[in-house]
Short mmCIF file of C-alpha atoms and ligand atoms in Angstrom, two decimals:
data_model
loop_
_atom_site.label_atom_id
_atom_site.label_comp_id
_atom_site.label_asym_id
_atom_site.label_seq_id
_atom_site.Cartn_x
_atom_site.Cartn_y
_atom_site.Cartn_z
CA UNK A 1471 -10.66 20.12 -33.64
CA UNK A 1472 -9.96 16.22 -32.75
CA UNK A 1473 -6.83 15.89 -30.98
CA UNK A 1474 -4.79 12.62 -31.99
CA UNK A 1475 -3.46 10.63 -29.46
CA UNK A 1476 -0.52 7.83 -30.09
CA UNK A 1477 -1.27 5.17 -27.63
CA UNK A 1478 2.04 3.24 -26.90
CA UNK A 1479 1.30 -0.58 -25.13
CA UNK A 1480 -0.38 -3.56 -26.72
CA UNK A 1481 -2.37 -5.33 -23.54
CA UNK A 1482 -5.04 -5.56 -21.67
CA UNK A 1483 -4.84 -2.13 -19.84
CA UNK A 1484 -3.87 -0.73 -23.21
CA UNK A 1485 -7.22 -2.14 -24.94
CA UNK A 1486 -8.89 -0.63 -21.82
CA UNK A 1487 -7.02 2.75 -22.42
CA UNK A 1488 -8.03 2.57 -25.95
CA UNK A 1489 -11.92 2.28 -25.47
CA UNK A 1490 -11.59 4.90 -23.39
CA UNK A 1491 -10.31 7.24 -26.02
CA UNK A 1492 -11.44 5.66 -29.50
CA UNK A 1493 -15.17 7.89 -29.42
CA UNK A 1494 -13.36 11.18 -28.66
CA UNK A 1495 -9.64 11.13 -30.19
CA UNK A 1496 -8.09 9.82 -33.39
CA UNK A 1497 -6.24 7.42 -31.83
CA UNK A 1498 -3.02 5.56 -33.00
CA UNK A 1499 -1.06 3.05 -30.92
CA UNK A 1500 2.07 1.03 -31.18
CA UNK A 1501 3.10 -1.95 -29.27
CA UNK A 1502 5.10 -5.24 -29.28
CA UNK A 1503 2.53 -7.13 -30.66
CA UNK A 1504 -0.48 -6.81 -33.04
CA UNK A 1505 -3.08 -6.37 -29.87
CA UNK A 1506 -6.10 -6.70 -32.51
CA UNK A 1507 -8.80 -5.24 -30.32
CA UNK A 1508 -6.56 -2.15 -29.81
CA UNK A 1509 -6.05 -2.41 -33.89
CA UNK A 1510 -9.68 -2.41 -34.51
CA UNK A 1511 -10.27 1.04 -32.51
CA UNK A 1512 -7.33 3.02 -34.26
CA UNK A 1513 -6.69 4.54 -37.42
CA UNK A 1514 -2.98 3.26 -37.37
CA UNK A 1515 -1.41 0.48 -35.65
CA UNK A 1516 2.16 -0.02 -35.74
CA UNK A 1517 4.19 -3.23 -34.40
CA UNK A 1518 7.95 -1.92 -32.95
CA UNK A 1519 9.50 -2.54 -29.71
CA UNK A 1520 7.95 0.09 -27.22
CA UNK A 1521 11.49 0.36 -25.36
CA UNK A 1522 13.01 2.33 -27.74
CA UNK A 1523 12.30 5.44 -27.42
CA UNK A 1524 13.58 7.27 -31.36
CA UNK A 1525 11.02 4.30 -32.60
CA UNK A 1526 7.84 5.54 -30.81
CA UNK A 1527 8.80 9.22 -31.27
CA UNK A 1528 9.34 8.46 -35.10
CA UNK A 1529 5.72 6.83 -35.51
CA UNK A 1530 4.15 9.42 -33.36
CA UNK A 1531 5.52 12.46 -35.45
CA UNK A 1532 4.60 10.38 -38.36
CA UNK A 1533 0.91 10.64 -37.28
CA UNK A 1534 0.69 14.03 -36.43
CA UNK A 1535 0.50 13.06 -32.55
CA UNK A 1536 -0.92 15.94 -30.23
CA UNK A 1537 -0.86 13.97 -27.15
CA UNK A 1538 0.96 10.32 -26.09
CA UNK A 1539 -0.15 7.84 -23.02
CA UNK A 1540 1.93 4.98 -21.92
CA UNK A 1541 0.65 1.87 -20.27
CA UNK A 1542 3.45 -0.18 -19.54
CA UNK A 1543 6.31 0.23 -17.27
CA UNK A 1544 8.99 -0.48 -19.49
CA UNK A 1545 9.01 2.45 -21.53
CA UNK A 1546 8.64 4.62 -18.81
CA UNK A 1547 11.35 3.26 -17.52
CA UNK A 1548 13.36 3.22 -20.81
CA UNK A 1549 12.27 7.04 -21.06
CA UNK A 1550 10.03 6.78 -24.17
CA UNK A 1551 7.86 9.86 -21.89
CA UNK A 1552 11.07 12.07 -21.55
CA UNK A 1553 11.69 11.37 -25.63
CA UNK A 1554 8.15 12.31 -26.65
CA UNK A 1555 8.25 15.74 -24.37
CA UNK A 1556 11.38 16.61 -25.89
CA UNK A 1557 9.49 16.18 -29.37
CA UNK A 1558 6.95 18.54 -28.13
CA UNK A 1559 4.46 15.95 -27.59
CA UNK A 1560 2.95 15.65 -24.17
CA UNK A 1561 2.67 12.54 -22.43
CA UNK A 1562 0.40 11.60 -19.84
CA UNK A 1563 2.93 9.07 -18.14
CA UNK A 1564 6.30 10.10 -16.33
CA UNK A 1565 9.75 10.90 -17.10
CA UNK A 1566 12.40 8.27 -16.65
CA UNK A 1567 13.17 9.94 -13.11
CA UNK A 1568 9.76 10.03 -11.57
CA UNK A 1569 8.60 6.37 -12.95
CA UNK A 1570 11.70 5.42 -10.24
CA UNK A 1571 8.64 5.50 -7.97
CA UNK A 1572 7.89 2.28 -9.56
CA UNK A 1573 10.98 1.19 -11.34
CA UNK A 1574 13.63 1.31 -8.71
CA UNK A 1575 11.59 -0.52 -5.03
CA UNK A 1576 14.96 0.93 -3.14
CA UNK A 1577 14.52 4.73 -4.34
CA UNK A 1578 10.47 4.34 -4.06
CA UNK A 1579 10.96 3.70 0.25
CA UNK A 1580 13.53 5.48 0.49
CA UNK A 1581 11.75 8.13 -1.07
CA UNK A 1582 8.97 7.49 1.07
CA UNK A 1583 10.86 7.41 4.29
CA UNK A 1584 12.85 11.05 3.58
CA UNK A 1585 9.30 12.49 2.50
CA UNK A 1586 7.27 11.26 5.14
CA UNK A 1587 4.94 9.22 3.09
CA UNK A 1588 2.60 7.29 5.34
CA UNK A 1589 2.94 3.59 5.48
CA UNK A 1590 6.12 2.47 4.79
CA UNK A 1591 7.26 -0.87 6.01
CA UNK A 1592 10.61 -1.63 7.89
CA UNK A 1593 13.02 -1.92 4.78
CA UNK A 1594 16.55 -2.60 4.13
CA UNK A 1595 18.40 -2.14 0.80
CA UNK A 1596 21.18 -4.46 0.10
CA UNK A 1597 24.00 -5.20 -2.55
CA UNK A 1598 24.94 -8.51 -1.45
CA UNK A 1599 23.00 -11.36 -1.42
CA UNK A 1600 25.15 -12.66 2.15
CA UNK A 1601 24.48 -9.76 3.90
CA UNK A 1602 20.97 -9.78 2.87
CA UNK A 1603 20.84 -13.35 4.29
CA UNK A 1604 22.61 -12.76 7.77
CA UNK A 1605 19.63 -10.03 7.94
CA UNK A 1606 17.15 -12.76 7.35
CA UNK A 1607 18.72 -14.74 9.73
CA UNK A 1608 18.69 -12.04 12.63
CA UNK A 1609 15.74 -10.82 12.14
CA UNK A 1610 12.42 -11.38 14.23
CA UNK A 1611 9.59 -11.97 12.15
CA UNK A 1612 8.94 -13.06 8.44
CA UNK A 1613 10.48 -10.50 5.56
CA UNK A 1614 8.98 -9.99 2.02
CA UNK A 1615 12.29 -10.58 -0.68
CA UNK A 1616 12.10 -8.18 -3.46
CA UNK A 1617 14.29 -7.35 -6.31
CA UNK A 1618 15.03 -3.74 -6.75
CA UNK A 1619 14.56 -3.56 -10.41
CA UNK A 1620 11.15 -3.97 -12.83
CA UNK A 1621 10.17 -7.98 -12.96
CA UNK A 1622 6.84 -8.23 -14.09
CA UNK A 1623 4.97 -8.44 -10.98
CA UNK A 1624 6.68 -11.84 -10.54
CA UNK A 1625 10.33 -10.96 -8.40
CA UNK A 1626 8.76 -10.78 -5.10
CA UNK A 1627 9.28 -13.80 -2.54
CA UNK A 1628 7.54 -13.47 0.58
CA UNK A 1629 8.80 -15.92 3.71
CA UNK A 1630 6.49 -17.64 5.67
CA UNK A 1631 3.79 -17.09 2.75
CA UNK A 1632 5.29 -18.79 -0.44
CA UNK A 1633 8.64 -19.95 0.86
CA UNK A 1634 10.77 -20.41 4.04
CA UNK A 1635 13.85 -18.45 5.58
CA UNK A 1636 16.65 -21.20 3.73
CA UNK A 1637 13.81 -20.57 0.17
CA UNK A 1638 14.32 -17.47 0.20
CA UNK A 1639 18.23 -17.13 1.28
CA UNK A 1640 18.52 -19.66 -2.18
CA UNK A 1641 16.38 -17.29 -4.06
CA UNK A 1642 18.76 -14.61 -3.64
CA UNK A 1643 22.10 -16.30 -3.80
CA UNK A 1644 20.89 -18.07 -7.19
CA UNK A 1645 19.34 -15.10 -8.58
CA UNK A 1646 21.96 -12.32 -9.86
CA UNK A 1647 19.86 -9.44 -9.12
CA UNK A 1648 22.13 -6.40 -7.96
CA UNK A 1649 20.26 -5.03 -5.51
CA UNK A 1650 17.42 -6.62 -3.04
CA UNK A 1651 15.33 -4.74 -0.64
CA UNK A 1652 14.08 -6.76 2.50
CA UNK A 1653 10.83 -5.42 4.15
CA UNK A 1654 8.82 -6.67 6.73
CA UNK A 1655 5.95 -8.73 5.89
CA UNK A 1656 2.53 -7.03 5.62
CA UNK A 1657 -0.81 -9.21 6.73
CA UNK A 1658 -3.80 -7.96 5.99
CA UNK A 1659 -5.96 -7.22 2.79
CA UNK A 1660 -4.54 -5.60 -0.45
CA UNK A 1661 -5.99 -2.88 -2.62
CA UNK A 1662 -4.82 -0.77 -5.08
CA UNK A 1663 -6.58 2.76 -5.80
CA UNK A 1664 -5.20 4.61 -9.01
CA UNK A 1665 -5.18 8.22 -9.34
CA UNK A 1666 -5.01 10.31 -12.32
CA UNK A 1667 -2.13 13.31 -11.84
CA UNK A 1668 -1.10 16.29 -13.27
CA UNK A 1669 -0.25 20.36 -12.43
CA UNK A 1670 0.07 19.13 -8.53
CA UNK A 1671 -3.43 17.57 -8.47
CA UNK A 1672 -4.76 14.01 -8.13
CA UNK A 1673 -7.93 12.35 -9.09
CA UNK A 1674 -8.88 8.84 -7.76
CA UNK A 1675 -11.02 5.75 -8.65
CA UNK A 1676 -12.68 3.14 -6.93
CA UNK A 1677 -10.43 0.41 -5.28
CA UNK A 1678 -9.82 -2.30 -6.60
CA UNK A 1679 -8.60 -5.79 -5.28
CA UNK A 1680 -6.13 -8.15 -7.67
CA UNK A 1681 -5.19 -11.73 -7.06
CA UNK A 1682 -1.53 -12.10 -8.03
CA UNK A 1683 -1.23 -16.02 -7.27
CA UNK A 1684 -1.57 -18.15 -10.50
CA UNK A 1685 -4.02 -20.89 -9.02
CA UNK A 1686 -7.68 -20.51 -7.15
CA UNK A 1687 -7.69 -20.64 -3.62
CA UNK A 1688 -4.68 -18.35 -3.96
CA UNK A 1689 -1.78 -20.91 -4.55
CA UNK A 1690 0.81 -21.16 -6.89
CA UNK A 1691 3.28 -18.71 -7.91
CA UNK A 1692 2.61 -14.66 -8.60
CA UNK A 1693 1.63 -13.44 -12.18
CA UNK A 1694 0.96 -10.19 -13.29
CA UNK A 1695 -2.78 -10.57 -12.06
CA UNK A 1696 -4.97 -13.03 -12.64
CA UNK A 1697 -8.42 -10.76 -12.12
CA UNK A 1698 -9.72 -8.50 -10.33
CA UNK A 1699 -12.70 -6.79 -8.51
CA UNK A 1700 -14.05 -3.56 -7.72
CA UNK A 1701 -17.88 -2.50 -5.77
CA UNK A 1702 -20.30 0.04 -6.60
CA UNK A 1703 -18.85 2.09 -3.99
CA UNK A 1704 -15.51 3.33 -3.88
CA UNK A 1705 -14.54 1.39 -1.04
CA UNK A 1706 -14.35 -2.54 -0.87
CA UNK A 1707 -16.62 -5.18 1.07
CA UNK A 1708 -13.87 -5.87 3.76
CA UNK A 1709 -12.67 -2.30 4.07
CA UNK A 1710 -14.40 1.56 5.53
CA UNK A 1711 -15.11 4.17 3.76
CA UNK A 1712 -12.50 6.28 6.09
CA UNK A 1713 -9.84 3.40 5.40
CA UNK A 1714 -10.35 4.08 1.46
CA UNK A 1715 -9.87 7.95 2.09
CA UNK A 1716 -6.45 6.75 4.40
CA UNK A 1717 -4.98 5.35 1.51
CA UNK A 1718 -5.81 8.49 -0.43
CA UNK A 1719 -4.81 10.51 1.89
CA UNK A 1720 -1.05 8.46 1.15
CA UNK A 1721 -0.82 8.84 -2.65
CA UNK A 1722 -1.68 13.06 -2.09
CA UNK A 1723 1.34 12.80 0.04
CA UNK A 1724 3.31 11.89 -2.72
CA UNK A 1725 1.81 13.97 -5.35
CA UNK A 1726 3.13 16.52 -3.06
CA UNK A 1727 6.55 14.98 -2.54
CA UNK A 1728 6.88 14.37 -6.57
CA UNK A 1729 7.13 17.83 -8.28
CA UNK A 1730 5.72 17.94 -11.40
CA UNK A 1731 4.71 13.82 -11.78
CA UNK A 1732 1.98 13.38 -14.57
CA UNK A 1733 0.30 10.23 -15.84
CA UNK A 1734 -1.03 7.88 -13.16
CA UNK A 1735 -0.69 6.73 -9.81
CA UNK A 1736 -0.64 3.30 -8.82
CA UNK A 1737 -0.80 2.67 -5.23
CA UNK A 1738 -0.68 -1.23 -4.03
CA UNK A 1739 -1.80 -1.28 -0.24
CA UNK A 1740 -2.03 -3.44 2.50
CA UNK A 1741 -4.83 -2.73 4.94
CA UNK A 1742 -3.54 -4.20 8.46
CA UNK A 1743 -4.53 -4.14 12.08
CA UNK A 1744 -1.84 -1.45 12.07
CA UNK A 1745 -3.62 1.04 9.92
CA UNK A 1746 -2.79 1.02 5.57
CA UNK A 1747 1.26 0.10 4.79
CA UNK A 1748 2.67 0.55 1.18
CA UNK A 1749 2.65 -2.67 -0.98
CA UNK A 1750 4.29 -0.81 -3.84
CA UNK A 1751 3.60 2.31 -6.18
CA UNK A 1752 3.42 2.00 -9.76
CA UNK A 1753 3.95 4.77 -12.33
CA UNK A 1754 0.71 3.45 -14.52
CA UNK A 1755 -2.43 2.10 -14.52
CA UNK A 1756 -2.52 -1.44 -13.20
CA UNK A 1757 -3.00 -4.59 -15.02
CA UNK A 1758 -5.78 -5.66 -15.21
CA UNK A 1759 -7.02 -2.67 -12.69
CA UNK A 1760 -7.49 -0.49 -15.90
CA UNK A 1761 -9.83 -3.16 -16.69
CA UNK A 1762 -12.38 -2.92 -13.86
CA UNK A 1763 -11.97 1.48 -13.77
CA UNK A 1764 -12.03 2.72 -16.72
CA UNK A 1765 -15.33 1.20 -18.21
CA UNK A 1766 -16.99 2.62 -15.32
CA UNK A 1767 -15.49 6.02 -15.99
CA UNK A 1768 -18.44 8.52 -17.13
CA UNK A 1769 -16.05 11.30 -17.53
CA UNK A 1770 -14.21 11.35 -20.75
CA UNK A 1771 -10.54 10.27 -20.47
CA UNK A 1772 -9.21 12.85 -23.27
CA UNK A 1773 -10.76 15.54 -20.83
CA UNK A 1774 -8.40 14.77 -18.26
CA UNK A 1775 -5.40 14.46 -21.03
CA UNK A 1776 -6.21 17.62 -22.36
CA UNK A 1777 -6.80 19.79 -18.84
CA UNK A 1778 -3.40 17.65 -17.88
CA UNK A 1779 -1.59 19.47 -20.82
CA UNK A 1780 -3.36 22.34 -21.03
CA UNK A 1781 -2.01 22.86 -17.11
CA UNK A 1782 -6.07 23.25 -16.25
CA UNK A 1783 -7.56 21.78 -13.15
CA UNK A 1784 -8.37 18.27 -13.98
CA UNK A 1785 -12.00 17.76 -14.56
CA UNK A 1786 -13.85 15.91 -11.49
CA UNK A 1787 -14.00 12.56 -12.30
CA UNK A 1788 -17.83 10.66 -12.05
CA UNK A 1789 -18.37 7.37 -12.12
CA UNK A 1790 -21.18 4.40 -12.64
CA UNK A 1791 -22.04 3.13 -8.86
CA UNK A 1792 -21.56 -0.50 -10.79
CA UNK A 1793 -19.32 -3.14 -9.48
CA UNK A 1794 -16.87 -5.14 -11.99
CA UNK A 1795 -15.34 -8.63 -12.14
CA UNK A 1796 -12.21 -8.89 -14.47
CA UNK A 1797 -11.18 -12.40 -15.16
CA UNK A 1798 -7.77 -13.45 -17.33
CA UNK A 1799 -7.60 -16.21 -19.64
CA UNK A 1800 -3.92 -17.44 -19.90
CA UNK A 1801 -1.64 -19.35 -21.52
CA UNK A 1802 -1.08 -23.48 -19.95
CA UNK A 1803 1.90 -23.20 -17.67
CA UNK A 1804 1.58 -19.16 -17.16
CA UNK A 1805 3.54 -18.11 -15.37
CA UNK A 1806 6.85 -20.38 -15.25
CA UNK A 1807 6.16 -22.34 -18.59
CA UNK A 1808 3.77 -20.35 -21.04
CA UNK A 1809 3.13 -22.14 -24.09
CA UNK A 1810 2.83 -19.23 -26.88
CA UNK A 1811 2.04 -19.82 -30.34
CA UNK A 1812 -1.70 -21.23 -29.86
CA UNK A 1813 -4.58 -20.01 -31.59
CA UNK A 1814 -6.70 -18.46 -29.61
CA UNK A 1815 -10.96 -18.39 -30.91
CA UNK A 1816 -12.67 -15.56 -29.58
CA UNK A 1817 -14.38 -12.20 -31.22
CA UNK A 1818 -16.29 -9.30 -29.62
CA UNK A 1819 -19.41 -10.79 -29.86
CA UNK A 1820 -19.23 -14.09 -28.34
CA UNK A 1821 -18.78 -12.57 -24.80
CA UNK A 1822 -22.28 -11.54 -24.26
CA UNK A 1823 -22.98 -8.89 -21.90
CA UNK A 1824 -19.26 -8.80 -20.70
CA UNK A 1825 -16.64 -6.22 -22.44
CA UNK A 1826 -13.66 -8.21 -24.08
CA UNK A 1827 -10.40 -7.25 -24.12
CA UNK A 1828 -7.53 -8.75 -26.17
CA UNK A 1829 -4.00 -8.51 -24.01
CA UNK A 1830 -0.82 -10.20 -24.91
CA UNK A 1831 -2.24 -11.76 -27.81
CA UNK A 1832 -0.76 -11.47 -31.73
CA UNK A 1833 -2.98 -10.90 -34.71
CA UNK A 1834 -1.75 -12.83 -37.76
CA UNK A 1835 -2.71 -13.17 -41.36
CA UNK A 1836 -4.53 -16.75 -40.31
CA UNK A 1837 -5.22 -15.51 -36.90
CA UNK A 1838 -5.06 -14.75 -33.47
CA UNK A 1839 -2.22 -16.54 -31.22
CA UNK A 1840 -1.33 -16.88 -27.75
CA UNK A 1841 1.99 -15.34 -26.63
CA UNK A 1842 4.13 -16.00 -23.24
CA UNK A 1843 1.70 -13.65 -20.86
CA UNK A 1844 -2.25 -13.64 -20.50
CA UNK A 1845 -4.24 -13.63 -23.37
CA UNK A 1846 -7.68 -11.89 -22.85
CA UNK A 1847 -9.75 -11.07 -20.40
CA UNK A 1848 -13.56 -10.45 -19.73
CA UNK A 1849 -15.10 -8.27 -17.69
CA UNK A 1850 -18.58 -8.07 -16.24
CA UNK A 1851 -20.14 -4.90 -14.76
CA UNK A 1852 -23.39 -4.87 -13.13
CA UNK A 1853 -25.17 -3.40 -9.38
CA UNK A 1854 -23.53 -6.28 -7.28
CA UNK A 1855 -19.88 -8.19 -7.30
CA UNK A 1856 -22.01 -11.30 -7.68
CA UNK A 1857 -23.86 -10.17 -10.96
CA UNK A 1858 -20.59 -8.96 -12.11
CA UNK A 1859 -18.98 -12.21 -11.64
CA UNK A 1860 -22.07 -13.79 -13.61
CA UNK A 1861 -21.87 -12.16 -16.30
CA UNK A 1862 -17.60 -12.42 -16.50
CA UNK A 1863 -18.15 -16.33 -15.90
CA UNK A 1864 -21.31 -16.72 -18.85
CA UNK A 1865 -18.75 -14.74 -21.34
CA UNK A 1866 -16.16 -17.02 -20.47
CA UNK A 1867 -18.81 -19.80 -21.20
CA UNK A 1868 -19.61 -18.16 -24.46
CA UNK A 1869 -16.01 -17.20 -25.92
CA UNK A 1870 -14.30 -20.70 -24.93
CA UNK A 1871 -11.13 -20.66 -23.14
CA UNK A 1872 -9.65 -24.00 -24.57
CA UNK A 1873 -6.04 -24.45 -24.02
CA UNK A 1874 -6.20 -21.54 -21.84
CA UNK A 1875 -6.35 -21.22 -17.63
CA UNK A 1876 -8.60 -18.68 -15.50
CA UNK A 1877 -9.04 -18.20 -12.09
CA UNK A 1878 -13.13 -19.08 -11.70
CA UNK A 1879 -12.56 -17.96 -8.07
CA UNK A 1880 -12.22 -14.31 -8.40
CA UNK A 1881 -15.34 -12.52 -7.45
CA UNK A 1882 -17.26 -15.38 -6.64
CA UNK A 1883 -19.44 -14.55 -3.58
CA UNK A 1884 -17.25 -17.60 -1.57
CA UNK A 1885 -14.00 -15.65 -2.16
CA UNK A 1886 -15.26 -12.19 -1.66
CA UNK A 1887 -16.66 -13.35 2.15
CA UNK A 1888 -13.25 -15.04 2.65
CA UNK A 1889 -11.75 -11.48 2.67
CA UNK A 1890 -14.39 -9.98 4.55
CA UNK A 1891 -14.04 -12.94 7.22
CA UNK A 1892 -10.11 -12.51 7.21
CA UNK A 1893 -10.11 -8.94 7.75
CA UNK A 1894 -12.62 -9.01 10.45
CA UNK A 1895 -10.57 -11.89 12.28
CA UNK A 1896 -7.53 -9.98 12.52
CA UNK A 1897 -9.11 -7.29 13.59
CA UNK A 1898 -10.81 -8.97 16.68
P1 AMP B 2067 4.71 -6.31 -5.98
O1 AMP B 2067 6.21 -6.62 -7.14
O2 AMP B 2067 6.10 -5.42 -4.96
O3 AMP B 2067 3.90 -5.48 -6.44
O4 AMP B 2067 4.73 -7.80 -4.96
C1 AMP B 2067 3.81 -8.64 -5.53
C2 AMP B 2067 3.33 -9.23 -4.64
O5 AMP B 2067 3.94 -9.30 -3.46
C3 AMP B 2067 2.35 -7.79 -3.88
O6 AMP B 2067 1.05 -7.80 -4.40
C4 AMP B 2067 2.65 -8.79 -2.75
O7 AMP B 2067 1.00 -9.65 -2.39
C5 AMP B 2067 3.37 -9.62 -1.99
N1 AMP B 2067 4.06 -8.75 -1.35
C6 AMP B 2067 5.12 -7.47 -1.73
N2 AMP B 2067 5.14 -6.69 -0.55
C7 AMP B 2067 4.85 -7.12 0.52
C8 AMP B 2067 4.93 -7.32 2.05
N3 AMP B 2067 6.24 -6.54 2.21
N4 AMP B 2067 4.40 -8.33 2.87
C9 AMP B 2067 3.82 -8.89 2.37
N5 AMP B 2067 3.58 -9.12 1.03
C10 AMP B 2067 4.30 -8.79 -0.01
N1 LIG B 2068 -1.53 -5.63 -11.36
C1 LIG B 2068 -0.63 -5.79 -10.73
C2 LIG B 2068 -0.16 -4.31 -11.90
O1 LIG B 2068 -0.54 -4.31 -12.38
O2 LIG B 2068 1.17 -4.08 -11.28
#
């Protein structure tokens, strides 16, 4: 029997999920924007508000979904997994309470402390802006300022990196976040590991490094992520295999402490001279990181989903031993003042040897248009990071990214080497 799967979400991450499922399942999808890549792979595509649980459940029931997969965190926070589970549709994605590991950064840190999950930085949570500002004045060292709730990756301000202490205090006073977490600034190299989790087990995927800053050389404001790379091995060039496994141990400690978690658990780590620290956890695939991971997964994603649902052991994962480089094209002005409504002239054929993933674009009768978020990504898959980067750049030349902005430095030998040198210097 072919399984009918509903995919929730319409970004690049969800296009990657759709590709991983389309050959094996009857796929249906819903999202706020009509993503042409997902629509092409699906039997049906509905435009709806994915943070309204009854709308998603109603579509899932209409199409006879046996299973659902949720991409975006906002849907998890809105309780879409709870509503689908209640309707008898097994959903690969945590319920609202478990998703707090991502959606509430204060909860996340207290959880780590209480459950003795390794790698928790020094932190305090504040409801009062003035008390937070006083803490900044009195703290011996730099701090990261984090709104407790979801901000699409754009809410954090790191003192000594992006802002001064005075600017951080002004940010806290001028914003109306009801809770702020202040935590020690971690110094090192960041990496992501994503795990499939169900029935108390986890299956991990290769490490990926995302690039959050908007402009080349890591300048400018934080974004949802401008692009990312992974290597042919599980670890990245600036880290050891033991360090990779150390981070996996952190994820395992979370799974052991969170009874009944199902879905993807995403760990964002900082490799520091004091070991591996946790920058954050997410309750879903990363975007862009899903586009690095799913194309090299040889195991059928559907087999993971059905094993999760049926209470069976999750299959062991097999990966192509290849490197990947993902680069996003984003609207001019993104993330502070993005220009929506520009026509995007791309198609899958023109991407050459690279994979093309549509993201937050909207397909209308007369073409594909940008929204205020990231537009499309190209992913090169090859034997080395350098070769994968060449494939991705070649695709950008062919597709043209006029009116859009790309961080061309991602995955280039120079930048990859700088990360290695940075970590070597810190270790000295
Ligand atoms: P988040 O929204 O938690 O992913 O944070 C966005 C970015 O802020 C991270 O990718 C890091 O680059 C940076 N960041 C967050 N927390 C810290 C920290 N404690 N120390 C240094 N940088 C941090
Ligand atoms: N790439 C970061 C995220 O998905 O949150």
